[in-house]
mmCIF file of N, CA, C and O in Angstrom:
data_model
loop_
_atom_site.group_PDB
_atom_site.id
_atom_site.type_symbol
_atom_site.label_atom_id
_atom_site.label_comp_id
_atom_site.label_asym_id
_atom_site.label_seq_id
_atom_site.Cartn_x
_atom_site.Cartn_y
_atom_site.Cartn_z
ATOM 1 N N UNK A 1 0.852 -1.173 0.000
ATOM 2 C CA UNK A 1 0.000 0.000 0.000
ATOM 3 C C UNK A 1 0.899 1.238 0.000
ATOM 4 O O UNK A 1 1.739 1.147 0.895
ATOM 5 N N UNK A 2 0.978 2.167 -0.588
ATOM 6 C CA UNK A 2 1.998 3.395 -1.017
ATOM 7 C C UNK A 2 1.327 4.051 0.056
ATOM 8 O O UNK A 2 0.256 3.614 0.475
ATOM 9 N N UNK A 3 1.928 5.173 0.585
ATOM 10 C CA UNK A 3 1.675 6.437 1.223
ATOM 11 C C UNK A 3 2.136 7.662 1.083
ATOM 12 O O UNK A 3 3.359 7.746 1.199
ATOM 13 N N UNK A 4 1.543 8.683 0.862
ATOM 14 C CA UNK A 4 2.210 9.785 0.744
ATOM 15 C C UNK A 4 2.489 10.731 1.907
ATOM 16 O O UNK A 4 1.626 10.907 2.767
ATOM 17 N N UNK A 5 3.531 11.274 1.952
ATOM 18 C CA UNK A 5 4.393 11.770 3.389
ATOM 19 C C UNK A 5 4.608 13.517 2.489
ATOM 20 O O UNK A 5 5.237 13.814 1.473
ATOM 21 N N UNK A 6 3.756 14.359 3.446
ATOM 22 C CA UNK A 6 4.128 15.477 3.033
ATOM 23 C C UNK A 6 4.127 16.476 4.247
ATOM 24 O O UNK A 6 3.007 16.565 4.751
ATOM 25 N N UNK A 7 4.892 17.090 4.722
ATOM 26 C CA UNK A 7 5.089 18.609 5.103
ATOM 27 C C UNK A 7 4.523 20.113 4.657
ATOM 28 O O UNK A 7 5.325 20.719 3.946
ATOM 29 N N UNK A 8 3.628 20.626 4.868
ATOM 30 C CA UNK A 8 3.026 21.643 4.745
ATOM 31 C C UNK A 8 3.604 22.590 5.806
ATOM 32 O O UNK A 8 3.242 22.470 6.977
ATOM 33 N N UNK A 9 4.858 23.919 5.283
ATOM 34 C CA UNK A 9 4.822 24.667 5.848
ATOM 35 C C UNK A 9 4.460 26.062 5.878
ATOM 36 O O UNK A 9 5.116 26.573 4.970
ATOM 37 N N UNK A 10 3.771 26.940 6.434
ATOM 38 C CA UNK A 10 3.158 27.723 6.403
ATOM 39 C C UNK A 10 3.547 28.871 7.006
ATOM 40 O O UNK A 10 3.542 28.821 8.236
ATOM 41 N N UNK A 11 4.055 30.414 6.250
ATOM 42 C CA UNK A 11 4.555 31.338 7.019
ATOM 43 C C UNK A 11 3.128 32.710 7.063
ATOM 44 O O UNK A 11 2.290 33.066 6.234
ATOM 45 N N UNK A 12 3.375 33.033 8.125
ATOM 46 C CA UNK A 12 2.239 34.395 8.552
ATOM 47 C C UNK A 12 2.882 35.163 8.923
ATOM 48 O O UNK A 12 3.719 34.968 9.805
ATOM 49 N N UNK A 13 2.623 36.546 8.208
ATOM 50 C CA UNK A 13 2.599 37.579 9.308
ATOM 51 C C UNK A 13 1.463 38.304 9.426
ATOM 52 O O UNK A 13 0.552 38.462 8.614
ATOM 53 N N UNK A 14 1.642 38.821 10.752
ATOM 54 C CA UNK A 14 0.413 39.473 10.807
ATOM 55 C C UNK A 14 0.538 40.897 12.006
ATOM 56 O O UNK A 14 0.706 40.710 13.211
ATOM 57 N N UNK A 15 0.428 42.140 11.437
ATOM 58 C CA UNK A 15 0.900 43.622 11.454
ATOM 59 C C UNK A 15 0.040 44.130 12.178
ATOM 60 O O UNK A 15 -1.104 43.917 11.777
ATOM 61 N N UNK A 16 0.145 44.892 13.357
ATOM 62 C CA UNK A 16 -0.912 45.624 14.195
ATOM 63 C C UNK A 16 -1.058 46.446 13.652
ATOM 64 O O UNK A 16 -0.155 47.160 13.216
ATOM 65 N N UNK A 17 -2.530 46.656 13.464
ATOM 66 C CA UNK A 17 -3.453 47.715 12.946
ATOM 67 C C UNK A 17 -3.328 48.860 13.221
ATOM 68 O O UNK A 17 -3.257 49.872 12.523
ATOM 69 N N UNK A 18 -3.286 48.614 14.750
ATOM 70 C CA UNK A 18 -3.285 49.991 15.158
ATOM 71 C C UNK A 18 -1.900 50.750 15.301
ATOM 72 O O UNK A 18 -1.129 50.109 16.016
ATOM 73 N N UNK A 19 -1.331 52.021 14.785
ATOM 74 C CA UNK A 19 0.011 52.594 14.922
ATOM 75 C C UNK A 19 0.473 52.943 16.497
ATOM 76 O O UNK A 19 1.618 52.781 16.918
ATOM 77 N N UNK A 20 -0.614 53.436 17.251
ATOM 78 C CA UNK A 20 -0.517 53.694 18.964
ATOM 79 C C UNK A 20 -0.151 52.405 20.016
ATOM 80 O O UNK A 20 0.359 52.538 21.129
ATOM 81 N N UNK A 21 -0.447 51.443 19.532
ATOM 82 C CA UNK A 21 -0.627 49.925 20.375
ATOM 83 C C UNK A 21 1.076 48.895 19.778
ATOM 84 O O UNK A 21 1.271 48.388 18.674
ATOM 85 N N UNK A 22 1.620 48.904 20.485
ATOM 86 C CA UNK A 22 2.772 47.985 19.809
ATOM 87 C C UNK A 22 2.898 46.307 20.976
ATOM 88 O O UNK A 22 2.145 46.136 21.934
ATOM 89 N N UNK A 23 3.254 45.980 20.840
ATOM 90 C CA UNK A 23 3.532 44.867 21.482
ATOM 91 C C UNK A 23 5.472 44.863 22.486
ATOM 92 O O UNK A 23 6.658 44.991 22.183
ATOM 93 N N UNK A 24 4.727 44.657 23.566
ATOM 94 C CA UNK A 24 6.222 45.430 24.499
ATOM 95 C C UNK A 24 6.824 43.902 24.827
ATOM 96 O O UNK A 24 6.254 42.821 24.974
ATOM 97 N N UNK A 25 7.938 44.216 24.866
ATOM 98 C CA UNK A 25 9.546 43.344 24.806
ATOM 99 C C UNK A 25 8.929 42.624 26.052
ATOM 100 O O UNK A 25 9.020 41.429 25.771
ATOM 101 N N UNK A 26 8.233 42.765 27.527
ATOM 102 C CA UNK A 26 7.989 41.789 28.420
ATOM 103 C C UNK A 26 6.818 40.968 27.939
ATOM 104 O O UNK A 26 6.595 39.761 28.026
ATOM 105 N N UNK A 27 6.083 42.036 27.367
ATOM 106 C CA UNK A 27 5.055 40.811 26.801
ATOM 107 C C UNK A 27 5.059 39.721 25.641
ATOM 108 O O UNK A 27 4.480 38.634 25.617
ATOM 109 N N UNK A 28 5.962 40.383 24.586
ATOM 110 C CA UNK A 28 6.909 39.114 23.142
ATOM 111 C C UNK A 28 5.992 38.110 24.007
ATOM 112 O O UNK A 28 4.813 37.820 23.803
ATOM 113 N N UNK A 29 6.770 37.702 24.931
ATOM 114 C CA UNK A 29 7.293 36.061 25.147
ATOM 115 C C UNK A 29 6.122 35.068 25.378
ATOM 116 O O UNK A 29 5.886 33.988 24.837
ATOM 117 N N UNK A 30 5.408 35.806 26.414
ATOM 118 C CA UNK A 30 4.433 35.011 26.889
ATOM 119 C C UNK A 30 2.716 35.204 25.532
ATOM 120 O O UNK A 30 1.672 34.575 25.702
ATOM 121 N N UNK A 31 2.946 36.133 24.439
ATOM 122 C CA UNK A 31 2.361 36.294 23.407
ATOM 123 C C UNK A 31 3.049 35.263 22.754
ATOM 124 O O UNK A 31 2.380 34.280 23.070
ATOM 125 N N UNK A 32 3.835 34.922 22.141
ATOM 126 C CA UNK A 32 4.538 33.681 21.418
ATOM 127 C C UNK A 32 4.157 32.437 21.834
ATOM 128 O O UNK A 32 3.828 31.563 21.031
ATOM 129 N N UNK A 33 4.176 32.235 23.355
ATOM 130 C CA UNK A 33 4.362 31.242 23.885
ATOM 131 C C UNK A 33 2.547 30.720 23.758
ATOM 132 O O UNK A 33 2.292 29.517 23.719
ATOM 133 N N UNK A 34 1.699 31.501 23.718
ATOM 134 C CA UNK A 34 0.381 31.134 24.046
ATOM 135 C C UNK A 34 -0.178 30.857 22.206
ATOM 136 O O UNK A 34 -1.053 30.070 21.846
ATOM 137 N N UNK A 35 0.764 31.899 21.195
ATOM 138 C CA UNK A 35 0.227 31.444 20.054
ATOM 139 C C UNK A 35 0.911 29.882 19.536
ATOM 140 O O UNK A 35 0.481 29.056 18.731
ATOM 141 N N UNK A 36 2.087 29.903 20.336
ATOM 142 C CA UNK A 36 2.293 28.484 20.147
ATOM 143 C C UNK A 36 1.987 27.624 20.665
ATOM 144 O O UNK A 36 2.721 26.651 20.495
ATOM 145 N N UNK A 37 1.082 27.478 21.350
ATOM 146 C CA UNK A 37 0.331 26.577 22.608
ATOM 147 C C UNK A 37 -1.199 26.885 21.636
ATOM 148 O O UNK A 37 -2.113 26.320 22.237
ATOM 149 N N UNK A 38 -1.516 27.303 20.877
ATOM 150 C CA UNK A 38 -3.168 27.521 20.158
ATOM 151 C C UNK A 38 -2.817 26.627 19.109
ATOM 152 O O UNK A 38 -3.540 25.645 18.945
ATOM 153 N N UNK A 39 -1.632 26.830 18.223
ATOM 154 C CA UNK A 39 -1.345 25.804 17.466
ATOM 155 C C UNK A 39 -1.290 24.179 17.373
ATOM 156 O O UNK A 39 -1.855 23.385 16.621
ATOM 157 N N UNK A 40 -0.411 24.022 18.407
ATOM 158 C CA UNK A 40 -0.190 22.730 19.606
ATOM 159 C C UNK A 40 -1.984 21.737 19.819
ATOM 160 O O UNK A 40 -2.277 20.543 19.873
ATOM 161 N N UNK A 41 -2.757 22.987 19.878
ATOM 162 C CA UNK A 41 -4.280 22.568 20.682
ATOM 163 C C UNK A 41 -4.834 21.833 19.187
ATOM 164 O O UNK A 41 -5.739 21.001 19.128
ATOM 165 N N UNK A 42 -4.330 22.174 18.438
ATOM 166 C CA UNK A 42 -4.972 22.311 16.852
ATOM 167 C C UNK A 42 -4.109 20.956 15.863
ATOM 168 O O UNK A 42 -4.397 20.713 14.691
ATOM 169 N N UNK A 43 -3.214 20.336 16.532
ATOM 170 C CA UNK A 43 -2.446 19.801 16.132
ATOM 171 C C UNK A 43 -1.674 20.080 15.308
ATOM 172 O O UNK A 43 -1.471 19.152 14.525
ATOM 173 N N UNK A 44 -0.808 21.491 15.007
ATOM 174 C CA UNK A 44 0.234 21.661 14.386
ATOM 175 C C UNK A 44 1.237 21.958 14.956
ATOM 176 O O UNK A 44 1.195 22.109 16.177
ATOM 177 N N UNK A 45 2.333 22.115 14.308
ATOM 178 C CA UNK A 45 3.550 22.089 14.873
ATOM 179 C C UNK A 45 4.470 23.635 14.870
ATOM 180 O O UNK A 45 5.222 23.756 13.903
ATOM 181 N N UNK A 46 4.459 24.394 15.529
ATOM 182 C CA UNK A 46 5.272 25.231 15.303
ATOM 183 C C UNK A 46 6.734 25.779 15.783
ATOM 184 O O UNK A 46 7.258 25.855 16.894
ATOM 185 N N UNK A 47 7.181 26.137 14.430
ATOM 186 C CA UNK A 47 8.819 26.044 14.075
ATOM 187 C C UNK A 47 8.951 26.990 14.840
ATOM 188 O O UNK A 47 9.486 26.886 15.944
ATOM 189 N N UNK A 48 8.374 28.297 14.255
ATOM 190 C CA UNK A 48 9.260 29.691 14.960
ATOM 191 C C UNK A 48 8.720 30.701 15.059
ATOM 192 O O UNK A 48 8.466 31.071 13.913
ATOM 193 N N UNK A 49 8.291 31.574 15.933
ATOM 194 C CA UNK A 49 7.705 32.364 16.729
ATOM 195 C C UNK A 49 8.338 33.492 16.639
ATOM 196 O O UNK A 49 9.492 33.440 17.063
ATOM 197 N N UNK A 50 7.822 34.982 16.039
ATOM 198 C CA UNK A 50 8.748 36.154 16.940
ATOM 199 C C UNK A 50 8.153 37.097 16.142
ATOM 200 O O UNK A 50 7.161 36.956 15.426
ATOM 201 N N UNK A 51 8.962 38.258 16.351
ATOM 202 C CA UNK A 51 8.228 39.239 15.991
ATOM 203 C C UNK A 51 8.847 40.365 16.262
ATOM 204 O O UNK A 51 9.980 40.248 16.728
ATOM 205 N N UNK A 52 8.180 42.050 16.012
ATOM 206 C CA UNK A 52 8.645 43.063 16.133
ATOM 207 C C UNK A 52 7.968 44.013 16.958
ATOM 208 O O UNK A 52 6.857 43.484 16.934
ATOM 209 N N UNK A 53 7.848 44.856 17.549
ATOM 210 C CA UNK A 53 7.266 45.450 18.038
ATOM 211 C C UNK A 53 5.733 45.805 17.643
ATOM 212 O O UNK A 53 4.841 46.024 18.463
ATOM 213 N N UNK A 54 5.571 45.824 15.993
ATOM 214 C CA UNK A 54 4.752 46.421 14.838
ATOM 215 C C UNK A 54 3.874 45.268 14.039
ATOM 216 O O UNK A 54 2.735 45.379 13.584
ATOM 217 N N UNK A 55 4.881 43.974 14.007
ATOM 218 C CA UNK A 55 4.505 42.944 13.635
ATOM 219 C C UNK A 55 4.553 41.288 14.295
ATOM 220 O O UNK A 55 5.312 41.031 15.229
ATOM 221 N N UNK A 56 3.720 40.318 13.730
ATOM 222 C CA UNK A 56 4.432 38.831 14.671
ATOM 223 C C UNK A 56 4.443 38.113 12.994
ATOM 224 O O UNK A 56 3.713 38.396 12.044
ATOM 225 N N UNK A 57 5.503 37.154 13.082
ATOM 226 C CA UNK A 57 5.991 36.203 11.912
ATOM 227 C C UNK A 57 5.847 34.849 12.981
ATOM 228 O O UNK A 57 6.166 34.801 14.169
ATOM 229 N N UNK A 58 5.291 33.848 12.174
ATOM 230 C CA UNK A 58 4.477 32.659 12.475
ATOM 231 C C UNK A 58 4.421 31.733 11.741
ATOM 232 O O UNK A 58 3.471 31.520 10.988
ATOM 233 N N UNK A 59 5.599 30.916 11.856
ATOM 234 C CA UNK A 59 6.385 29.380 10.942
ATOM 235 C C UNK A 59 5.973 28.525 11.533
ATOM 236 O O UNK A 59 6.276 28.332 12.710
ATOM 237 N N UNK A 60 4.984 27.620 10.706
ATOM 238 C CA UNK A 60 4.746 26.331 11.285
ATOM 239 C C UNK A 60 4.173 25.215 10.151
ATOM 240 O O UNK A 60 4.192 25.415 8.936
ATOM 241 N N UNK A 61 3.709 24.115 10.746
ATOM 242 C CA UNK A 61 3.876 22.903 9.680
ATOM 243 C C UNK A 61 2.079 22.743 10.319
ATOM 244 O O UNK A 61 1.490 22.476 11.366
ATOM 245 N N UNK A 62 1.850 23.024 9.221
ATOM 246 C CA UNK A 62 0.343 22.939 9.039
ATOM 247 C C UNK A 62 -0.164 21.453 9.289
ATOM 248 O O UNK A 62 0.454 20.673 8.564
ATOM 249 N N UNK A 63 -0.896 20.968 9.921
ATOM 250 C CA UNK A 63 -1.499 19.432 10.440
ATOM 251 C C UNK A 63 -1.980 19.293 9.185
ATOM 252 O O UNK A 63 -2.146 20.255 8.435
ATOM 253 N N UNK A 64 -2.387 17.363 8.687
ATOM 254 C CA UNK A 64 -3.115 16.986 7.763
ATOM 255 C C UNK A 64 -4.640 17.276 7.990
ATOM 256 O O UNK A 64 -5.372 17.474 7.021
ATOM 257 N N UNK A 65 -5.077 17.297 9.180
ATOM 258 C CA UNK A 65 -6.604 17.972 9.152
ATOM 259 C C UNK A 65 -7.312 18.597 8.956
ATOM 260 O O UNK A 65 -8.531 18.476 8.835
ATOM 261 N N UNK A 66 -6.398 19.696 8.863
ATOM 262 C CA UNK A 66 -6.698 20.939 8.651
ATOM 263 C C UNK A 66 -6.266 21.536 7.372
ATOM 264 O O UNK A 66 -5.131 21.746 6.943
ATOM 265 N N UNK A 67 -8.106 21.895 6.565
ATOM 266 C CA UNK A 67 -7.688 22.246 5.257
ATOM 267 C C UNK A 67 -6.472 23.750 5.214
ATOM 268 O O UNK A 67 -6.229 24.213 6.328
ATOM 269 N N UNK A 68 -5.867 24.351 4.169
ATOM 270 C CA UNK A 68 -5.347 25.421 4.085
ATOM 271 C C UNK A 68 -6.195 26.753 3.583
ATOM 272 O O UNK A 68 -5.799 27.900 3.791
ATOM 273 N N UNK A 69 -7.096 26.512 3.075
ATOM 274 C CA UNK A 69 -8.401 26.888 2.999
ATOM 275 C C UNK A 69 -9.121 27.005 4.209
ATOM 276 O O UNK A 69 -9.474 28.183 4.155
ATOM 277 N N UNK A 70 -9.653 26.460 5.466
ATOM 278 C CA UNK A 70 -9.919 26.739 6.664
ATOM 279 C C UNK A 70 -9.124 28.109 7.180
ATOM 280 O O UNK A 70 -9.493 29.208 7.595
ATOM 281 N N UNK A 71 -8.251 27.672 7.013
ATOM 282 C CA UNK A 71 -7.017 28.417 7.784
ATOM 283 C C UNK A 71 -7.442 29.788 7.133
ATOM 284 O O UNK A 71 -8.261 30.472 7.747
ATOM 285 N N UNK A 72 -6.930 30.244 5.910
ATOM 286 C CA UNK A 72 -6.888 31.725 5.540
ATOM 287 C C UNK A 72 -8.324 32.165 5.564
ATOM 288 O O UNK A 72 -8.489 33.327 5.937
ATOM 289 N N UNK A 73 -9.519 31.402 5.209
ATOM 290 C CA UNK A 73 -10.869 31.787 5.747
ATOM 291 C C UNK A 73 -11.032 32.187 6.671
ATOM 292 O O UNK A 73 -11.418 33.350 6.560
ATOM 293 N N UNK A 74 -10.919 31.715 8.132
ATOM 294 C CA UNK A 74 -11.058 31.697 9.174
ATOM 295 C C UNK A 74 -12.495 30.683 9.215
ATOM 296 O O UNK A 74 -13.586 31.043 9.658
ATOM 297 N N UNK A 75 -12.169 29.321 8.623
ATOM 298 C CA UNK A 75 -13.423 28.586 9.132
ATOM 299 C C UNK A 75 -12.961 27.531 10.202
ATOM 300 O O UNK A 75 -13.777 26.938 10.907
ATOM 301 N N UNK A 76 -11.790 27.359 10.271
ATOM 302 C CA UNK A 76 -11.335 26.714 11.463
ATOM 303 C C UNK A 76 -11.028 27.942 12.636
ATOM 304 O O UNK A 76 -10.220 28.870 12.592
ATOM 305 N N UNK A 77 -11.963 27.573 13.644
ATOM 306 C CA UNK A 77 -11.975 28.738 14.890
ATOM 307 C C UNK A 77 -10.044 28.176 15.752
ATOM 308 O O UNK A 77 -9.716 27.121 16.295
ATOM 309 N N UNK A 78 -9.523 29.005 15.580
ATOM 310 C CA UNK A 78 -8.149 28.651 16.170
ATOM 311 C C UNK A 78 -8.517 29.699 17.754
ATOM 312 O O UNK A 78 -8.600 30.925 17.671
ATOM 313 N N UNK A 79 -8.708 28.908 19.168
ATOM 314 C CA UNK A 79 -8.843 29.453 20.220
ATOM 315 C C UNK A 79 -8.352 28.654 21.149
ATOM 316 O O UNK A 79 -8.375 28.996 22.332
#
């Protein structure tokens, strides 16, 4: 029986809207740490976490369950 073995990796960023609101150097961590723990809940895997004050960049290996289509829709509720 053949199987196919594939890796889906998936990069995001995603830029605060607002110019007044930035994301502060004590908070980074425990913001990273919880979007990588939402992923985790969802069964994917994520590579790498981080970000800028202005923006967050979000590397990870997309699960087989989850269409890629869900994802940029927002029909899979990620919470």
């Amino acid at each position: 029986m053949s199987q196919s073995l594939s890796l889906l990796y998936i990069h995001i960023v995603f830029p605060i809207e607002n110019p007044f609101i930035r994301i502060q150097a004590k908070d980074a961590d425990i913001l990273y740490h919880y979007i990588g723990n939402v992923l985790k809940k969802h069964d994917s895997l994520p590579v790498c976490i981080g970000g800028m004050s202005d923006h967050i960049h979000i590397l990870f290996v997309l699960t087989q369950s989850m269409a890629l289509t869900d994802l940029s829709t927002g029909n899979q509720t990620l919470q």
